[in-house]
CSV table of C-alpha atoms in Angstrom, one decimal:
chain,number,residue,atom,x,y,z
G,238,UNK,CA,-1.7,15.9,15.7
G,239,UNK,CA,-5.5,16.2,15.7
G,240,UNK,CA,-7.2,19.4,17.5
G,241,UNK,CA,-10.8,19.8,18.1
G,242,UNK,CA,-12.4,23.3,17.2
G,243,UNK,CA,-15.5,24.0,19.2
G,244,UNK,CA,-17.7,24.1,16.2
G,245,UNK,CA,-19.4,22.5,13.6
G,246,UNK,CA,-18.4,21.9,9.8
G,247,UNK,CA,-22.3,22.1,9.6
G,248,UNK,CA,-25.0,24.2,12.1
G,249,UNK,CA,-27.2,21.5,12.7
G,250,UNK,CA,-30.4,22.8,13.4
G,251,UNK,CA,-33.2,20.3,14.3
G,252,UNK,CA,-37.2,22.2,14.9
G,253,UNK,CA,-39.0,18.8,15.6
G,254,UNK,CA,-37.5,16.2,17.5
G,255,UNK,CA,-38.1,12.3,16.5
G,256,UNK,CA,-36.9,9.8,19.0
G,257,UNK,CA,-37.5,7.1,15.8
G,258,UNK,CA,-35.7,9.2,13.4
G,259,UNK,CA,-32.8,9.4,15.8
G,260,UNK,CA,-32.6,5.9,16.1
G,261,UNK,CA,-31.7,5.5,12.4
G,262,UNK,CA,-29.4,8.3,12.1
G,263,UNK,CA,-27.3,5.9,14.5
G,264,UNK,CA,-27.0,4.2,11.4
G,265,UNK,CA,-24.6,6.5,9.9
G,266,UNK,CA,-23.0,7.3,13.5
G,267,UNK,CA,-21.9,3.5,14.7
G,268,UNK,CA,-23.0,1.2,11.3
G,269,UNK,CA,-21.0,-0.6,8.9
G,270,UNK,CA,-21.0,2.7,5.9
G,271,UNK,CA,-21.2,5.0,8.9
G,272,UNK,CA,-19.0,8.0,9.6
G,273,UNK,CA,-16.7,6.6,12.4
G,274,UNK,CA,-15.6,3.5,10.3
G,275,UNK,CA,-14.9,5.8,7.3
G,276,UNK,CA,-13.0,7.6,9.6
G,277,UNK,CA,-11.2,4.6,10.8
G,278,UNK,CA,-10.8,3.3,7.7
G,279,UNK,CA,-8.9,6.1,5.7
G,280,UNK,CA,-7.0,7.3,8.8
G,281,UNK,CA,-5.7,4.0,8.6
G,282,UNK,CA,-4.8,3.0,5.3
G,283,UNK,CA,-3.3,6.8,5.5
G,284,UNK,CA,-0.9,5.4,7.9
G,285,UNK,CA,-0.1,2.5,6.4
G,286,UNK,CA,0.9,4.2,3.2
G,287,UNK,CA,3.9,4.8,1.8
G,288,UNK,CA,3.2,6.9,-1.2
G,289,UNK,CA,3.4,11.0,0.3
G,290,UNK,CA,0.7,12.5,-1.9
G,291,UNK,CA,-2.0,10.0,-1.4
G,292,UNK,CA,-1.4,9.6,2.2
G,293,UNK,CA,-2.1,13.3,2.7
G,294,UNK,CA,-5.4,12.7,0.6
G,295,UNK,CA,-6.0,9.5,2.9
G,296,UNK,CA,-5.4,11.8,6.2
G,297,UNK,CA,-7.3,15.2,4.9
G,298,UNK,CA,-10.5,12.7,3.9
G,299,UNK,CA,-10.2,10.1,7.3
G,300,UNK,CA,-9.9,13.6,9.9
G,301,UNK,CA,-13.1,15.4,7.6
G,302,UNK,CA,-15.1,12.1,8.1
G,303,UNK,CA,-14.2,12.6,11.9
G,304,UNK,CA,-16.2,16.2,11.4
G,305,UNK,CA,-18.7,14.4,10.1
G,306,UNK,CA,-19.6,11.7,12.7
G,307,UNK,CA,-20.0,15.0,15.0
G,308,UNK,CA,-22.3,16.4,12.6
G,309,UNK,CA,-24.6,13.2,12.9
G,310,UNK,CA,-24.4,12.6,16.2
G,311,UNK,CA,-25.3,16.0,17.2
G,312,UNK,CA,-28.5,15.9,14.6
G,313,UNK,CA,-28.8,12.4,16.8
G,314,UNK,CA,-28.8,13.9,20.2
G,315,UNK,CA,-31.1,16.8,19.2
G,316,UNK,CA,-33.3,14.1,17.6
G,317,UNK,CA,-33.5,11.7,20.6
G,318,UNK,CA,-33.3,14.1,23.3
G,319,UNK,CA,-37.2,13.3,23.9
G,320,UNK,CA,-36.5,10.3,25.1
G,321,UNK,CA,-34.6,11.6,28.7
G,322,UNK,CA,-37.7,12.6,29.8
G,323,UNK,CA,-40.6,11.2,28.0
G,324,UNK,CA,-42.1,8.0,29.0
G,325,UNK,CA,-43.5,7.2,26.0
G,326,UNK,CA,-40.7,8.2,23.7
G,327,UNK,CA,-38.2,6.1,26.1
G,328,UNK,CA,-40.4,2.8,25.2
G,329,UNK,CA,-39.3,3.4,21.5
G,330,UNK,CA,-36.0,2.0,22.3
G,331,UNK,CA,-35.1,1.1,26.1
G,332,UNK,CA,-31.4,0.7,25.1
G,333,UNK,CA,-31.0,3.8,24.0
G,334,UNK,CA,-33.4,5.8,26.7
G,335,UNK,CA,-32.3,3.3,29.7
G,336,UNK,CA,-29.0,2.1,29.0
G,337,UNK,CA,-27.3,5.4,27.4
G,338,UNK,CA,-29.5,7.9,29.0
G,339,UNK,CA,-31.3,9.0,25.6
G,340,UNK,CA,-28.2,10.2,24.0
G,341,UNK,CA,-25.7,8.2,21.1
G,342,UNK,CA,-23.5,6.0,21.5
G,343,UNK,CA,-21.5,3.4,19.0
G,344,UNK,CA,-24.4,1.4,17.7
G,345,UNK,CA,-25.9,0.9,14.6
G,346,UNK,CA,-29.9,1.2,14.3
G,347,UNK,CA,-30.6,-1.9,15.1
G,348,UNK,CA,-28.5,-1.5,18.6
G,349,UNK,CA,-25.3,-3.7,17.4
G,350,UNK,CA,-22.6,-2.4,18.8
G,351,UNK,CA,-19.1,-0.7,16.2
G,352,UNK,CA,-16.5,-3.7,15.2
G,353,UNK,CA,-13.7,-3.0,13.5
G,354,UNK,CA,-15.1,-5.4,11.3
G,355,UNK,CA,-16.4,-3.1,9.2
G,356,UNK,CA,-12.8,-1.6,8.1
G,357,UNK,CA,-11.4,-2.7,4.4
G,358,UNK,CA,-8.1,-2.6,5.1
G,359,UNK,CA,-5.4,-4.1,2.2
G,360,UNK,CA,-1.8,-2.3,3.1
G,361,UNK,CA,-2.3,-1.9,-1.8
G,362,UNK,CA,-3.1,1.2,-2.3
G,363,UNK,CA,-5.2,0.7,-5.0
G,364,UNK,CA,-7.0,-1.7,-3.7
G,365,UNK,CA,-7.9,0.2,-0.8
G,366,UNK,CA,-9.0,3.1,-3.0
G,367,UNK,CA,-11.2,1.2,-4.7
G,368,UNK,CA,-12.5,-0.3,-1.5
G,369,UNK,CA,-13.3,3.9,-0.2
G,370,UNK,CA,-15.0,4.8,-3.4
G,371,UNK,CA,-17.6,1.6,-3.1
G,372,UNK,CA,-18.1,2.9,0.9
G,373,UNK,CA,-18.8,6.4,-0.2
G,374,UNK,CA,-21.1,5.1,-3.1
G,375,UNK,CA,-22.7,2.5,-0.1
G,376,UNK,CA,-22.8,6.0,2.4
G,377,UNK,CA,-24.4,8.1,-0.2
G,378,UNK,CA,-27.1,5.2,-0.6
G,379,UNK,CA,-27.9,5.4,3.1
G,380,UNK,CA,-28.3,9.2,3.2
G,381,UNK,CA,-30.7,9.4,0.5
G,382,UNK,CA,-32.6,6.9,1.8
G,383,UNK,CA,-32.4,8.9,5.4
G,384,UNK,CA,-33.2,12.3,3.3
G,385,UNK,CA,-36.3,10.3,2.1
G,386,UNK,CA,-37.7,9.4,5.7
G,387,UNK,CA,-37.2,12.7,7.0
G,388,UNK,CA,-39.5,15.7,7.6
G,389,UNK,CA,-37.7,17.8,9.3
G,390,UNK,CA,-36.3,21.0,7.5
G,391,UNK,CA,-33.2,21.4,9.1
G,392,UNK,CA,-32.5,17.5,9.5
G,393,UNK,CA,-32.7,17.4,5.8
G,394,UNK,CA,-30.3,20.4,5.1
G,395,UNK,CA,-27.6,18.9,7.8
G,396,UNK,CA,-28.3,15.2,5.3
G,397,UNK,CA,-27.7,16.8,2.1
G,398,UNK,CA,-24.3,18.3,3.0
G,399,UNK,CA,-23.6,15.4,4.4
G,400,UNK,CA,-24.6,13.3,0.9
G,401,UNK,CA,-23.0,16.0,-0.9
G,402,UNK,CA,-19.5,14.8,0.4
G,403,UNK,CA,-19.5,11.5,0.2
G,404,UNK,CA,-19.5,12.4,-3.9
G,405,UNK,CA,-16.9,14.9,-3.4
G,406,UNK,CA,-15.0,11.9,-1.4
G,407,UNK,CA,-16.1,9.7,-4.2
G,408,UNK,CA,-14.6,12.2,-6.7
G,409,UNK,CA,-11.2,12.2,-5.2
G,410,UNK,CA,-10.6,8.7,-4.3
G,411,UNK,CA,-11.4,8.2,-8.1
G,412,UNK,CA,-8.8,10.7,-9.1
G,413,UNK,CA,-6.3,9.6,-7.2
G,414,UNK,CA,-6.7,5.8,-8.5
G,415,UNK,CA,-6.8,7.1,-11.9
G,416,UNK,CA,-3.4,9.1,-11.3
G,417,UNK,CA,-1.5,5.9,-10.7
G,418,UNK,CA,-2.0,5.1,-14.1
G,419,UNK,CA,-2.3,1.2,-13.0
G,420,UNK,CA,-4.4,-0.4,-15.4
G,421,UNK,CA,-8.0,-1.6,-14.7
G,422,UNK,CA,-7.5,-4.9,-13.8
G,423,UNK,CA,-4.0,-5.0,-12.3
G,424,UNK,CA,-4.2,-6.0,-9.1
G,425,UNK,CA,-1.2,-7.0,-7.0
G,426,UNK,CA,1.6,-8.4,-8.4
G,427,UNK,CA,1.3,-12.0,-9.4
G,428,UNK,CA,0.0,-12.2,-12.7
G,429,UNK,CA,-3.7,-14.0,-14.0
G,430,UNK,CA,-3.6,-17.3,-15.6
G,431,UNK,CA,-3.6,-16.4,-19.4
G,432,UNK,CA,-6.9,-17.7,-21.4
G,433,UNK,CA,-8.1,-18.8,-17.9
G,434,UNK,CA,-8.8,-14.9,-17.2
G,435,UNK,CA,-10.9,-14.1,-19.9
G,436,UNK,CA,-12.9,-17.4,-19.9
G,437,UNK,CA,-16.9,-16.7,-18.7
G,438,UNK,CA,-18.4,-19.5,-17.8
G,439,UNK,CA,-22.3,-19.7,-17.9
G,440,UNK,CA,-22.6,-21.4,-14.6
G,441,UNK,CA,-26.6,-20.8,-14.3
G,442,UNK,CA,-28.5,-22.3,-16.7
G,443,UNK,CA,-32.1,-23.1,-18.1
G,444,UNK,CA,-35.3,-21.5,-19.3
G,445,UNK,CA,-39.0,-21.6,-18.3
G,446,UNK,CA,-39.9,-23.8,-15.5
G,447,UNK,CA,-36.1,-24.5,-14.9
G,448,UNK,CA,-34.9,-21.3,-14.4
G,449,UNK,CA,-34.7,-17.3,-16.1
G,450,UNK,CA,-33.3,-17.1,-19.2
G,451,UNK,CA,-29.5,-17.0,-20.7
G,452,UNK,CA,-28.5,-13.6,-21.7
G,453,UNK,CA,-25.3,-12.3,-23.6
G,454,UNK,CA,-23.8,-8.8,-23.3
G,455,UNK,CA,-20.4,-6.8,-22.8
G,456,UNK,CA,-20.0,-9.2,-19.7
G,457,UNK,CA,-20.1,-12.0,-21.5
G,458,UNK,CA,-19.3,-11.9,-25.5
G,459,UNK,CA,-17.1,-9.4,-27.4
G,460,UNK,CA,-13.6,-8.0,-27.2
G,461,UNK,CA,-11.3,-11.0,-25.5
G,462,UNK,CA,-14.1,-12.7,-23.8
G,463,UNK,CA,-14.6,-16.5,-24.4
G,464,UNK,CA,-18.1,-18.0,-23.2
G,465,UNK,CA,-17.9,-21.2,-21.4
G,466,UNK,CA,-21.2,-23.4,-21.2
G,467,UNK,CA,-21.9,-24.5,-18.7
G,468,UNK,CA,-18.9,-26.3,-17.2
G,469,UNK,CA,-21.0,-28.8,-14.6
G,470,UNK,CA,-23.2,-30.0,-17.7
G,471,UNK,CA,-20.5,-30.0,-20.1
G,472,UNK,CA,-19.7,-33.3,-22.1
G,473,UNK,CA,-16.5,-34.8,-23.7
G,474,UNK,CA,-17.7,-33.5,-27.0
G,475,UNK,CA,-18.2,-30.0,-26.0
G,476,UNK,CA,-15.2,-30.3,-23.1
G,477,UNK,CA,-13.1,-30.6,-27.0
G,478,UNK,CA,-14.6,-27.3,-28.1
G,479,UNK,CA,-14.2,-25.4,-25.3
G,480,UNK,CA,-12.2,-26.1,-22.7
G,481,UNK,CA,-11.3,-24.7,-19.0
G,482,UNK,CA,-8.0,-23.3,-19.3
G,483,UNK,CA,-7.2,-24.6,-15.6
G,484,UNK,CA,-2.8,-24.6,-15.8
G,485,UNK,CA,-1.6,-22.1,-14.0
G,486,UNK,CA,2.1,-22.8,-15.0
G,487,UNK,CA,4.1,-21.5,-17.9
G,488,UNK,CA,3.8,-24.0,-20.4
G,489,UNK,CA,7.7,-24.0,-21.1
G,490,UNK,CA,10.6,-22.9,-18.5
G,491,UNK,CA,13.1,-21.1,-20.2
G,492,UNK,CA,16.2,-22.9,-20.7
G,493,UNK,CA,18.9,-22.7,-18.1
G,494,UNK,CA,16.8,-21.1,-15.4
G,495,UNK,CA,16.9,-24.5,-13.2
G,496,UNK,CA,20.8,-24.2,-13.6
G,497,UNK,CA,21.0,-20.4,-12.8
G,498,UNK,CA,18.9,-21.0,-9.2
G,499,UNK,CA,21.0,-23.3,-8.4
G,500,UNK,CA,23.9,-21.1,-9.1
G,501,UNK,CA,22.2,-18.4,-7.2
G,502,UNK,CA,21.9,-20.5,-4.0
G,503,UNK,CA,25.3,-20.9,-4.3
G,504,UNK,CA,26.5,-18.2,-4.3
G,505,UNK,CA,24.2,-16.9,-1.1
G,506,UNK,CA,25.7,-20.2,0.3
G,507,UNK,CA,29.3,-18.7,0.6
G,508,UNK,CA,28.3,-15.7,1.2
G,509,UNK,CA,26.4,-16.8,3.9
G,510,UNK,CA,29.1,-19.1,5.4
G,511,UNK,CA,31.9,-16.0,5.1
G,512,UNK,CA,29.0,-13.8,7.2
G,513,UNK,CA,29.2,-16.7,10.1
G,514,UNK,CA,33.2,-15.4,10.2
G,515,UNK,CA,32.5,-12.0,10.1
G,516,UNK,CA,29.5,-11.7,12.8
G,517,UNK,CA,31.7,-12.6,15.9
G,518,UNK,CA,34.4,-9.9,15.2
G,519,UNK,CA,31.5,-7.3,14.5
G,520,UNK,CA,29.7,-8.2,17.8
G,521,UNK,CA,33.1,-7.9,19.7
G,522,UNK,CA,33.5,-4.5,18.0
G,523,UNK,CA,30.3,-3.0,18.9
G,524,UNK,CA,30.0,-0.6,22.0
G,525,UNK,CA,26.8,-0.8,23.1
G,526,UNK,CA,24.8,-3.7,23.7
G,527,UNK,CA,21.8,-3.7,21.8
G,528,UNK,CA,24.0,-3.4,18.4
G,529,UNK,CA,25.8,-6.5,20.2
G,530,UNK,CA,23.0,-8.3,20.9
G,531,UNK,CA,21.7,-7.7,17.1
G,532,UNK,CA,24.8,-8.9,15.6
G,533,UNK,CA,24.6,-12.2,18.7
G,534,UNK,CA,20.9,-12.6,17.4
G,535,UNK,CA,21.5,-12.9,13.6
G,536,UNK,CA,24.8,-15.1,14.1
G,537,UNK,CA,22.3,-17.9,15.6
G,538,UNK,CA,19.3,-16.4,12.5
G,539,UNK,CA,22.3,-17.2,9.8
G,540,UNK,CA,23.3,-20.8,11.3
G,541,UNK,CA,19.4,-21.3,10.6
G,542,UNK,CA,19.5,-20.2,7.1
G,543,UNK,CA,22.4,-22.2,6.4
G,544,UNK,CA,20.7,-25.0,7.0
G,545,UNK,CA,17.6,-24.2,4.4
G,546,UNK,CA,20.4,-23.5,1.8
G,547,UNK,CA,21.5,-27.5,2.1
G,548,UNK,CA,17.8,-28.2,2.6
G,549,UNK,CA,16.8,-26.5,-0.9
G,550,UNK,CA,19.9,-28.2,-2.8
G,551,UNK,CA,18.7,-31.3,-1.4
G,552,UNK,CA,15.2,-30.8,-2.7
G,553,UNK,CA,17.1,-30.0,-6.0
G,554,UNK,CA,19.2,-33.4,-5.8
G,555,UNK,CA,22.1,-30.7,-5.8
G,556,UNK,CA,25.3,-30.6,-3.8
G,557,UNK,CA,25.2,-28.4,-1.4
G,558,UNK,CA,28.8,-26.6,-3.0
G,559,UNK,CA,29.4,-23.0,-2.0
G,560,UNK,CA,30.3,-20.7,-5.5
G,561,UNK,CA,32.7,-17.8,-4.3
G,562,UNK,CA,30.5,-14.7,-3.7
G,563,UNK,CA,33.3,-11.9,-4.6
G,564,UNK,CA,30.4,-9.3,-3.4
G,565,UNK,CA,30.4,-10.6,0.2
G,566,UNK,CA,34.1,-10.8,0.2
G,567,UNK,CA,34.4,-7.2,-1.0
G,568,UNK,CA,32.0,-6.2,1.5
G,569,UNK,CA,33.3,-8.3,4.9
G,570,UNK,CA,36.8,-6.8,3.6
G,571,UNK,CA,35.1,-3.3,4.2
G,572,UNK,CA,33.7,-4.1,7.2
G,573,UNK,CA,37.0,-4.9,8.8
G,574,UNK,CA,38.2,-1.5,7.5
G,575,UNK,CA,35.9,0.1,9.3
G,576,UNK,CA,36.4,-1.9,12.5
G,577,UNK,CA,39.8,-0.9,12.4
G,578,UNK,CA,38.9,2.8,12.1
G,579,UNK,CA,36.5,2.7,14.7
G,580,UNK,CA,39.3,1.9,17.3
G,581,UNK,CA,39.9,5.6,17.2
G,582,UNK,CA,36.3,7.0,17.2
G,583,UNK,CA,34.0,8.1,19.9
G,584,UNK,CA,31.6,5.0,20.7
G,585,UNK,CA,28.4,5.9,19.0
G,586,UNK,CA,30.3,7.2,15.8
G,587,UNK,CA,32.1,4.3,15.7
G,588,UNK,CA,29.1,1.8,16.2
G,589,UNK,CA,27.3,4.4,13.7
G,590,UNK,CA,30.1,3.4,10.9
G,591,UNK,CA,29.6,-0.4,12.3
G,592,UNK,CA,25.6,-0.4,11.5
G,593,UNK,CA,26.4,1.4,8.0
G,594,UNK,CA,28.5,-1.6,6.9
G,595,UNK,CA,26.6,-4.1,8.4
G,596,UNK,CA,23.3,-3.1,6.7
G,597,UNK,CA,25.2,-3.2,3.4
G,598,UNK,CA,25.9,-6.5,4.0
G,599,UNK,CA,22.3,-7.1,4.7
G,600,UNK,CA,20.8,-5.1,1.4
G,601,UNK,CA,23.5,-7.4,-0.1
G,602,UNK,CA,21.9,-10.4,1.0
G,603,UNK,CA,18.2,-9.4,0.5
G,604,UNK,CA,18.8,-8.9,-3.3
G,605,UNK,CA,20.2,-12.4,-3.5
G,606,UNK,CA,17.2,-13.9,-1.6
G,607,UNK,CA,14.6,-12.1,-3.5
G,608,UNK,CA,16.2,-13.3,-6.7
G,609,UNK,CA,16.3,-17.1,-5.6
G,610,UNK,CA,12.8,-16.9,-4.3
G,611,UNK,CA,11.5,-15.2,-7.4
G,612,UNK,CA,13.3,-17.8,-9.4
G,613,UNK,CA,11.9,-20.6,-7.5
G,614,UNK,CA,8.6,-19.6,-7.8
G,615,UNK,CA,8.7,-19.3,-11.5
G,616,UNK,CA,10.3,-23.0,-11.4
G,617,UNK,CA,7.3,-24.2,-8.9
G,618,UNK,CA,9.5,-25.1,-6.1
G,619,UNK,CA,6.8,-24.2,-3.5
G,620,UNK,CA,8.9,-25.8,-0.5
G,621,UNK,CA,12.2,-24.2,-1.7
G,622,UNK,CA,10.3,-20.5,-2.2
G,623,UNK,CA,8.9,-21.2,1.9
G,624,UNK,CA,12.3,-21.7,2.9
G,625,UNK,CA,13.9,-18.5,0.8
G,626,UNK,CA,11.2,-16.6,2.1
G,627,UNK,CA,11.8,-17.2,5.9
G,628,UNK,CA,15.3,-16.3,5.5
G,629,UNK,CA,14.5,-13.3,3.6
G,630,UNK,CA,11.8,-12.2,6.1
G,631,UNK,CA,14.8,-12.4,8.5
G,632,UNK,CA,16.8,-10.5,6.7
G,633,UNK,CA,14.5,-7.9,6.6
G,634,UNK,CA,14.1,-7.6,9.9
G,635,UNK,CA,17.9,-7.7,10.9
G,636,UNK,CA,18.0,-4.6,8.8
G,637,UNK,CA,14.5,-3.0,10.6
G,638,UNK,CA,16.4,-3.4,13.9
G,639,UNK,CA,19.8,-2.3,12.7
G,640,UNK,CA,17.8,1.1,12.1
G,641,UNK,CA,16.7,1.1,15.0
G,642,UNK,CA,19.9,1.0,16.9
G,643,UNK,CA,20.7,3.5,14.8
G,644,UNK,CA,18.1,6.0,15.8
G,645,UNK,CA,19.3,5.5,19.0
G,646,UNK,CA,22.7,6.2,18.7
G,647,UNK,CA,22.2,9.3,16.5
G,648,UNK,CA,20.0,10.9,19.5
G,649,UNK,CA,23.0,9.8,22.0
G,650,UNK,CA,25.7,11.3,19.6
G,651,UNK,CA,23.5,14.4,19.5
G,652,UNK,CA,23.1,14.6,23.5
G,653,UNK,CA,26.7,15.8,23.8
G,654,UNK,CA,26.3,19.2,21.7
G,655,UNK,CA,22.8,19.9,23.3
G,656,UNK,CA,24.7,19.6,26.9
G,657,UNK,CA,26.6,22.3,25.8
G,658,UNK,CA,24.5,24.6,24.4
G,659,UNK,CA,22.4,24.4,27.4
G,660,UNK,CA,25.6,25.5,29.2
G,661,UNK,CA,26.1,28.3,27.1
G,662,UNK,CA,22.7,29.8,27.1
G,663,UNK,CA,22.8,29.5,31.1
């Protein structure tokens, strides 16, 4: 819940007005490292984020920067303010005096208009961190620079507070990275080809009239580094020497981990095959629609993923054989247990115990996807890991909307005891 207070973080105090001035403080008011798009940008990734801590940091830093753009475009207003009456101010910039009365709007200096363009916005959390302490380090640049065309006083008090926080911003976002403990160059999760990452390749070449000169330093030479030359003017001779480590692929596949995929889609096969039993009599079971329809929906989502199961064996050169998947069995045996029980319960408890088992079932069959896609990739199989991942996806999503229903039904079982303590207070 945001509230505005009726007064600044910073009394900005402007003694002489400059229409010009004002016209590139819009800079940091509607540009690419201004104030609203830091704003934007860390509300954002705040909401996006999973981790507690840092999402409060995210949300205390992306509502200050809002503070902020009202700090500049007050010192913009005072500055331009000239311009709603003075002819000759007003021809400084018509779009500005004309078009928005002589007052800011969401433009940059040179009049282009905010895009959400601007945002640097991953859904990694360190990634994004380091993408806020590079826009603080680019928004500190621009209000020195502003600090340095200004002659006002009270402009240039309002500018250095302003400049002050983007370090303290800086500070934080730096803080925070650095409490994750992820190491320097760990990004994501797939891992960097080995040799390939620490080869540097002298790509620009040449001295005197062809070009500046080569130059070696903790970029290049030292600690694990391995300098390339040139790889365009290379020859067969030096190709021997030093060559691009371009294979991506493991050079060996561990023994037997072709074999256990394959065992792996098997055994999502029957368990997959015993769910196609087990939807019908859970759809029958449920009480209220939506949870019937979700159960209607994924019977049609798991004839679908029964078919990429014989798909992937037949891009094995496998039979498409079923393994017996005791987990599924214990858990469809459950489910009919609580089916049973649920003859005797109120409708949304009973639909409540339904969704419970039936997401089981679904975490069940996410961990055995995940597996068979992550083993596929290892192995390569490209096609095989595209079809694992749609039916995981799905998966995923059954679950998401099995939540959902059950949000629903917890308010509805609630309703009940609120109608009667509504009675009793009356």
């Amino acid at each position: 819940m945001y509230h505005h207070v009726k007064k600044l973080m910073f009394t900005v105090r402007v003694d002489e007005p400059d229409p010009h001035f004002g016209n590139m403080l819009l800079e940091q008011f509607g540009g690419a490292n201004g104030e609203l798009a830091a704003a934007m940008q860390y509300s954002i990734q705040g909401l996006n984020c999973e981790d507690p801590d840092r999402k409060d940091l995210l949300m205390d830093i992306g509502t200050e920067e809002l503070s902020h753009l009202e700090v500049v475009g007050s010192l913009a207003r005072l500055h331009l303010k000239p311009m709603k009456f003075d002819r000759e101010k007003a021809e400084a910039d018509p779009l500005i005096a004309i078009a928005g009365g002589g007052g800011v709007n969401l433009f940059n200096s040179q009049g282009n208009a905010w895009t959400a363009d601007y945002l640097k916005i991953t859904g990694e959390l360190d990634v994004d961190l380091r993408s806020n302490i590079a826009a603080e380090a680019r928004a500190k640049i621009v209000y020195e620079r502003l600090i340095n065309f200004c002659d006002d006083a009270g402009t240039k008090d309002a500018l250095q507070f302003l400049m002050t926080r983007e370090i303290t911003h800086m500070k934080a976002f730096s803080a925070a990275l650095e409490s994750m403990k992820k190491p320097a160059f760990s990004i994501g999760k797939i891992a960097p080809t080995p040799g390939l990452v620490n080869q540097f390749f002298n790509d620009s070449t040449g001295t005197g009239d062809e070009g500046e000169i080569d130059t070696r330093g903790p970029w290049n030479e030292g600690g694990d580094w391995e300098f390339i030359a040139s790889p365009a003017l290379s020859t067969p001779e030096t190709d021997q020497e030093t060559a691009i480590k371009t294979e991506s692929s493991p050079p060996m596949v561990p023994e037997g981990l072709s074999e256990l995929l394959v065992v792996e889609l098997r055994d999502i096969l029957h368990a997959e095959k015993q769910l196609m039993k087990a939807l019908p009599k859970m759809a029958k079971a449920a009480r209220f629609d939506r949870l019937r329809e979700c159960f209607e929906v994924h019977l049609v989502e798991t004839e679908g993923q029964i078919e990429r199961l014989n798909e992937s064996f037949s891009l094995l050169g496998e039979t498409a054989r079923a393994k017996p998947c005791k987990g599924m069995m214990g858990l469809v045996e459950e489910g009919q247990e609580v089916m049973a029980e649920g003859e005797d319960k109120e409708d949304a408890v009973a639909d409540l115990a339904l969704i419970g088992a039936a997401q089981r079932v679904e975490h069940y069959e996410i961990s055995g996807y995940t597996t068979a896609k992550n083993l596929a990739q290892q192995l390569r199989h490209s096609a095989i890991v595209s079809l694992l991942s749609k039916s995981l996806a799905e998966e995923e999503n059954a679950d998401q909307l099995l939540n959902q229903v059950a949000r629903t039904l917890m308010s509805v079982a609630k309703m009940p005891d609120a109608i009667e303590q509504s009675a009793e207070q009356e």
